[in-house]
Amino acid sequence: MLELTRVYHFSAGHRLADPALSDEANEALYGACFRPHGHNYYLEVTVAGRPDPVTGMSVDLEQIDGAVRQRVLERVDHRTLEEVPALAGVVTTGEGLARAFWRLLAPAVPAGALRRVTVVETAKNRFQYEGEAA
Amino acid sequence: MLELTRVYHFSAGHRLADPALSDEANEALYGACFRPHGHNYYLEVTVAGRPDPVTGMSVDLEQIDGAVRQRVLERVDHRTLEEVPALAGVVTTGEGLARAFWRLLAPAVPAGALRRVTVVETAKNRFQYEGEAA
Amino acid sequence: MLELTRVYHFSAGHRLADPALSDEANEALYGACFRPHGHNYYLEVTVAGRPDPVTGMSVDLEQIDGAVRQRVLERVDHRTLEEVPALAGVVTTGEGLARAFWRLLAPAVPAGALRRVTVVETAKNRFQYEGEAA
Amino acid sequence: MLELTRVYHFSAGHRLADPALSDEANEALYGACFRPHGHNYYLEVTVAGRPDPVTGMSVDLEQIDGAVRQRVLERVDHRTLEEVPALAGVVTTGEGLARAFWRLLAPAVPAGALRRVTVVETAKNRFQYEGEAA
Amino acid sequence: MLELTRVYHFSAGHRLADPALSDEANEALYGACFRPHGHNYYLEVTVAGRPDPVTGMSVDLEQIDGAVRQRVLERVDHRTLEEVPALAGVVTTGEGLARAFWRLLAPAVPAGALRRVTVVETAKNRFQYEGEAA
Amino acid sequence: MLELTRVYHFSAGHRLADPALSDEANEALYGACFRPHGHNYYLEVTVAGRPDPVTGMSVDLEQIDGAVRQRVLERVDHRTLEEVPALAGVVTTGEGLARAFWRLLAPAVPAGALRRVTVVETAKNRFQYEGEAA
């Protein structure tokens, strides 16, 4: 009933390309996104909790921040997403990233706390994943 | 479980007025909004999907963008909302617009994909409609 | 199915401190937030409604604005949150504030209309409460 | 050397049209802006001052706010700009508005204090006037 | 001719009060700002430079960031501004802060490089100081 | 005295690297920016003009937009900046880009009209060039 959302930022290069396809087919499929480019991504992580009656805090923010930093930001910030080992096999669409980040984060936060992972790719595009439980 | 939100923009004039009421009654009901004025509207369209395992994409963005452009933006951008035929009979409150845009868009996107239509009228007001299925 | 969100703003000072703890323990628990500081808070109030077929409006905005102004803004704006009588006993974390504002607002809006109270503490932190019915 | 900028907001309808031209010529000249539409305008007013050594304030904010409210906002907010008497003869381009607002405001603030009037028409367009002294 | 602006953030409590005045006089002078409250401040630091033909960089960003962090942020973030020794004697209006931050920063950046210090107190208020040379 | 600013957007990949240096030296010099990454860039183009007494417009916006589109956006959007022929020899720091875009744009707008080119690399970094006349 109580949700807390933290907003993180990273800058990364990426391109959309299916290795099984020709360049022409990839360009037809992905348009300009087939060409290597990049974004300032915002990553929003939403966790649910129940405020502790004494501390007023519902989650351990240091734990959340630490998980996001170690499992996501340090791996993707100022990188090319296609070269990030933790994203091997992921098509780096916003959809793909949101789901991949969920899978990286869910094991590192309290069981059942993760509610939503939102990837904001540009001011016109955002992708939200409410995934399978950890 | 995976939602994608696209953000669109249009500028339009409008006023709130009930044709059955006198000017005085309309002003009492709608206040300053009874006078013709206008806004920079943001329209957020949220669709749900399941990422294709090969392409990583959950929806056909060109289809969504095309539907929004043809069915909404080209009809309302740089127009007076009360004069838009596709909005005939709609009171152009944020509520009315959100529901009207839903009805215009739902038939043009894959069945069941449309999740939410949000009309941002000003930085202090937004209206969200999660409507009847298409 | 139709939700309207209004965004309000106030500036307030606050600190996080458990009166039962020593200064050292509080600093260990709350870090920098144990020191008196302040924020520009945004308060987002979401109410649900059904557009009136004649007026196109789903809620009485003056009623909502009045409730927020009298029950929240006039009490907290340009104040120290720990000194606000209406927040007595509330740990002024974002979680605590979201729940406290819900409780202040729910009795003053139409029964069942209040859907969500969101406290935006900084651009990196927001807290959302979908509370018990009024 | 010290400049203070206040940001104000108003919503208005407008259209660009030269009364001496035919509809076709106006449409060729102004494009979509020939059709009645509207915007959420932001008006930024910049004044220069020297901080008072005792109060720390360089300008009388109530005077500035009052001047903007009475001379601009109350005349244009929730109006059609072409019907505002104080804007008679003004082509309501961003350029035209910035200059017109300067002329309305300059006599109402301390002599020489007004530095800049900026009209933000949309997130992609802003117009800044540093005009003749009051 | 080339200016670089870095944006920093801190949260602080403050109040406006002239110690020589009575509470009533202070409230008459400063209104609600006489009551202790707080803000999320943005501090924008603008430095001028000439891009190095080899590195493409016009300033040593680590030097700028280090100066802002040590001389400003570490002293004011999550503090009450009136209790910050480095601000002793400063009335903490936006004007006062902009000038005080300039004086703290100018000696720590290359001579003549500092062009402008802007304090953004709220979304509606910003204060810009282009001060005496270092 | 009248300035108009248009805001454009592009997404691009880039890295900072001096070809004359070793990888170690580049990493020491540019830090994380030595690694290929990317940004959502905003390009702000400011031109000066004098409003035409009849049209109210001070510049030919289609000319400005066309120049930016053809000379900058089509060359850099969804590209790797280091591979853009028009940027050959440019170190793609914000400083380098601002100056390069100025040089691309100045010949394509009315003589003397270009006042400022601003490259917004992230929400924390912007670079402004007021260059040599065209």
Short mmCIF file of C-alpha atoms in Angstrom, two decimals, chain F residues 10-134:
data_model
loop_
_atom_site.label_atom_id
_atom_site.label_comp_id
_atom_site.label_asym_id
_atom_site.label_seq_id
_atom_site.Cartn_x
_atom_site.Cartn_y
_atom_site.Cartn_z
CA PHE F 10 18.92 14.09 -30.85
CA SER F 11 20.28 10.85 -29.45
CA ALA F 12 23.86 9.91 -30.19
CA GLY F 13 26.71 7.72 -29.08
CA HIS F 14 30.13 9.12 -28.39
CA ARG F 15 33.36 8.69 -26.46
CA LEU F 16 36.18 11.02 -25.55
CA ALA F 17 39.56 9.86 -26.78
CA ASP F 18 42.67 11.54 -28.07
CA PRO F 19 44.03 9.37 -30.89
CA ALA F 20 47.60 10.37 -30.00
CA LEU F 21 47.30 8.89 -26.52
CA SER F 22 47.39 5.37 -25.15
CA ASP F 23 44.25 3.83 -23.70
CA GLU F 24 45.65 4.30 -20.21
CA ALA F 25 46.39 7.97 -20.85
CA ASN F 26 42.96 8.51 -22.33
CA GLU F 27 41.29 6.88 -19.37
CA ALA F 28 43.31 9.02 -16.99
CA LEU F 29 42.32 12.12 -18.93
CA TYR F 30 38.66 11.45 -19.66
CA GLY F 31 37.64 8.96 -16.99
CA ALA F 32 34.43 7.09 -17.74
CA CYS F 33 33.89 9.27 -20.81
CA PHE F 34 36.67 7.37 -22.56
CA ARG F 35 34.33 4.41 -22.78
CA PRO F 36 31.79 4.47 -25.62
CA HIS F 37 28.44 5.60 -24.24
CA GLY F 38 25.73 8.03 -25.35
CA HIS F 39 23.32 10.80 -24.52
CA ASN F 40 19.99 12.39 -25.29
CA TYR F 41 21.29 15.75 -26.38
CA TYR F 42 19.26 18.94 -26.48
CA LEU F 43 20.48 21.58 -28.90
CA GLU F 44 19.28 25.12 -28.27
CA VAL F 45 19.75 27.62 -31.07
CA THR F 46 19.30 31.30 -30.28
CA VAL F 47 18.89 33.87 -33.01
CA ALA F 48 18.35 37.60 -32.73
CA GLY F 49 15.93 39.61 -34.74
CA ARG F 50 13.65 42.58 -34.94
CA PRO F 51 9.96 41.74 -35.18
CA ASP F 52 8.53 42.60 -38.58
CA PRO F 53 5.85 45.22 -37.92
CA VAL F 54 3.36 43.41 -40.14
CA THR F 55 3.96 39.73 -39.44
CA GLY F 56 5.19 40.04 -35.88
CA MET F 57 7.88 37.50 -36.68
CA SER F 58 11.56 38.32 -36.31
CA VAL F 59 13.06 35.37 -38.16
CA ASP F 60 12.01 32.86 -40.75
CA LEU F 61 11.49 29.84 -38.52
CA GLU F 62 11.34 27.45 -41.44
CA GLN F 63 14.76 28.63 -42.51
CA ILE F 64 16.19 28.11 -39.02
CA ASP F 65 14.53 24.74 -38.59
CA GLY F 66 15.66 23.65 -42.04
CA ALA F 67 19.24 24.68 -41.37
CA VAL F 68 19.35 22.82 -38.06
CA ARG F 69 17.72 19.75 -39.54
CA GLN F 70 19.93 19.50 -42.61
CA ARG F 71 23.21 20.69 -41.18
CA VAL F 72 23.06 19.12 -37.73
CA LEU F 73 20.22 16.77 -36.81
CA GLU F 74 20.25 14.59 -39.93
CA ARG F 75 23.98 14.15 -39.51
CA VAL F 76 24.13 13.34 -35.80
CA ASP F 77 20.82 11.86 -34.71
CA HIS F 78 21.07 8.13 -33.99
CA ARG F 79 24.75 8.17 -34.94
CA THR F 80 28.10 7.76 -33.26
CA LEU F 81 29.49 11.29 -33.16
CA GLU F 82 33.05 10.20 -33.88
CA GLU F 83 31.89 8.72 -37.19
CA VAL F 84 30.08 11.83 -38.44
CA PRO F 85 32.06 13.31 -41.37
CA ALA F 86 30.91 16.85 -40.58
CA LEU F 87 32.50 16.49 -37.15
CA ALA F 88 35.87 15.22 -38.42
CA GLY F 89 38.63 16.45 -36.16
CA VAL F 90 36.24 17.55 -33.44
CA VAL F 91 36.74 16.23 -29.94
CA THR F 92 33.13 15.58 -29.03
CA THR F 93 33.11 17.24 -25.65
CA GLY F 94 30.15 19.52 -25.08
CA GLU F 95 32.49 22.41 -25.78
CA GLY F 96 33.63 20.86 -29.04
CA LEU F 97 30.08 20.12 -30.16
CA ALA F 98 28.77 23.59 -29.35
CA ARG F 99 31.50 25.20 -31.43
CA ALA F 100 31.16 22.70 -34.26
CA PHE F 101 27.39 23.20 -34.45
CA TRP F 102 27.88 26.97 -34.49
CA ARG F 103 30.22 26.64 -37.46
CA LEU F 104 27.76 24.41 -39.28
CA LEU F 105 24.82 26.72 -38.63
CA ALA F 106 26.23 30.24 -38.95
CA PRO F 107 26.53 30.19 -42.77
CA ALA F 108 22.95 28.97 -43.11
CA VAL F 109 21.12 31.65 -41.15
CA PRO F 110 20.88 35.38 -41.95
CA ALA F 111 24.22 37.14 -41.43
CA GLY F 112 24.73 38.08 -37.81
CA ALA F 113 21.52 36.47 -36.61
CA LEU F 114 23.07 33.56 -34.74
CA ARG F 115 23.65 34.51 -31.14
CA ARG F 116 24.21 31.37 -29.17
CA VAL F 117 24.40 27.60 -29.52
CA THR F 118 23.83 25.58 -26.37
CA VAL F 119 24.45 21.85 -26.07
CA VAL F 120 22.70 20.21 -23.13
CA GLU F 121 24.52 16.91 -22.63
CA THR F 122 22.78 15.82 -19.43
CA ALA F 123 20.56 17.50 -16.86
CA LYS F 124 23.75 18.47 -15.03
CA ASN F 125 25.88 19.77 -17.90
CA ARG F 126 25.39 22.38 -20.55
CA PHE F 127 27.77 24.18 -22.87
CA GLN F 128 27.12 27.49 -24.53
CA TYR F 129 29.04 29.01 -27.41
CA GLU F 130 28.71 32.61 -28.57
CA GLY F 131 31.03 32.42 -31.43
CA GLU F 132 32.75 34.35 -34.11
CA ALA F 133 30.33 36.07 -36.51
CA ALA F 134 29.35 34.15 -39.65
#
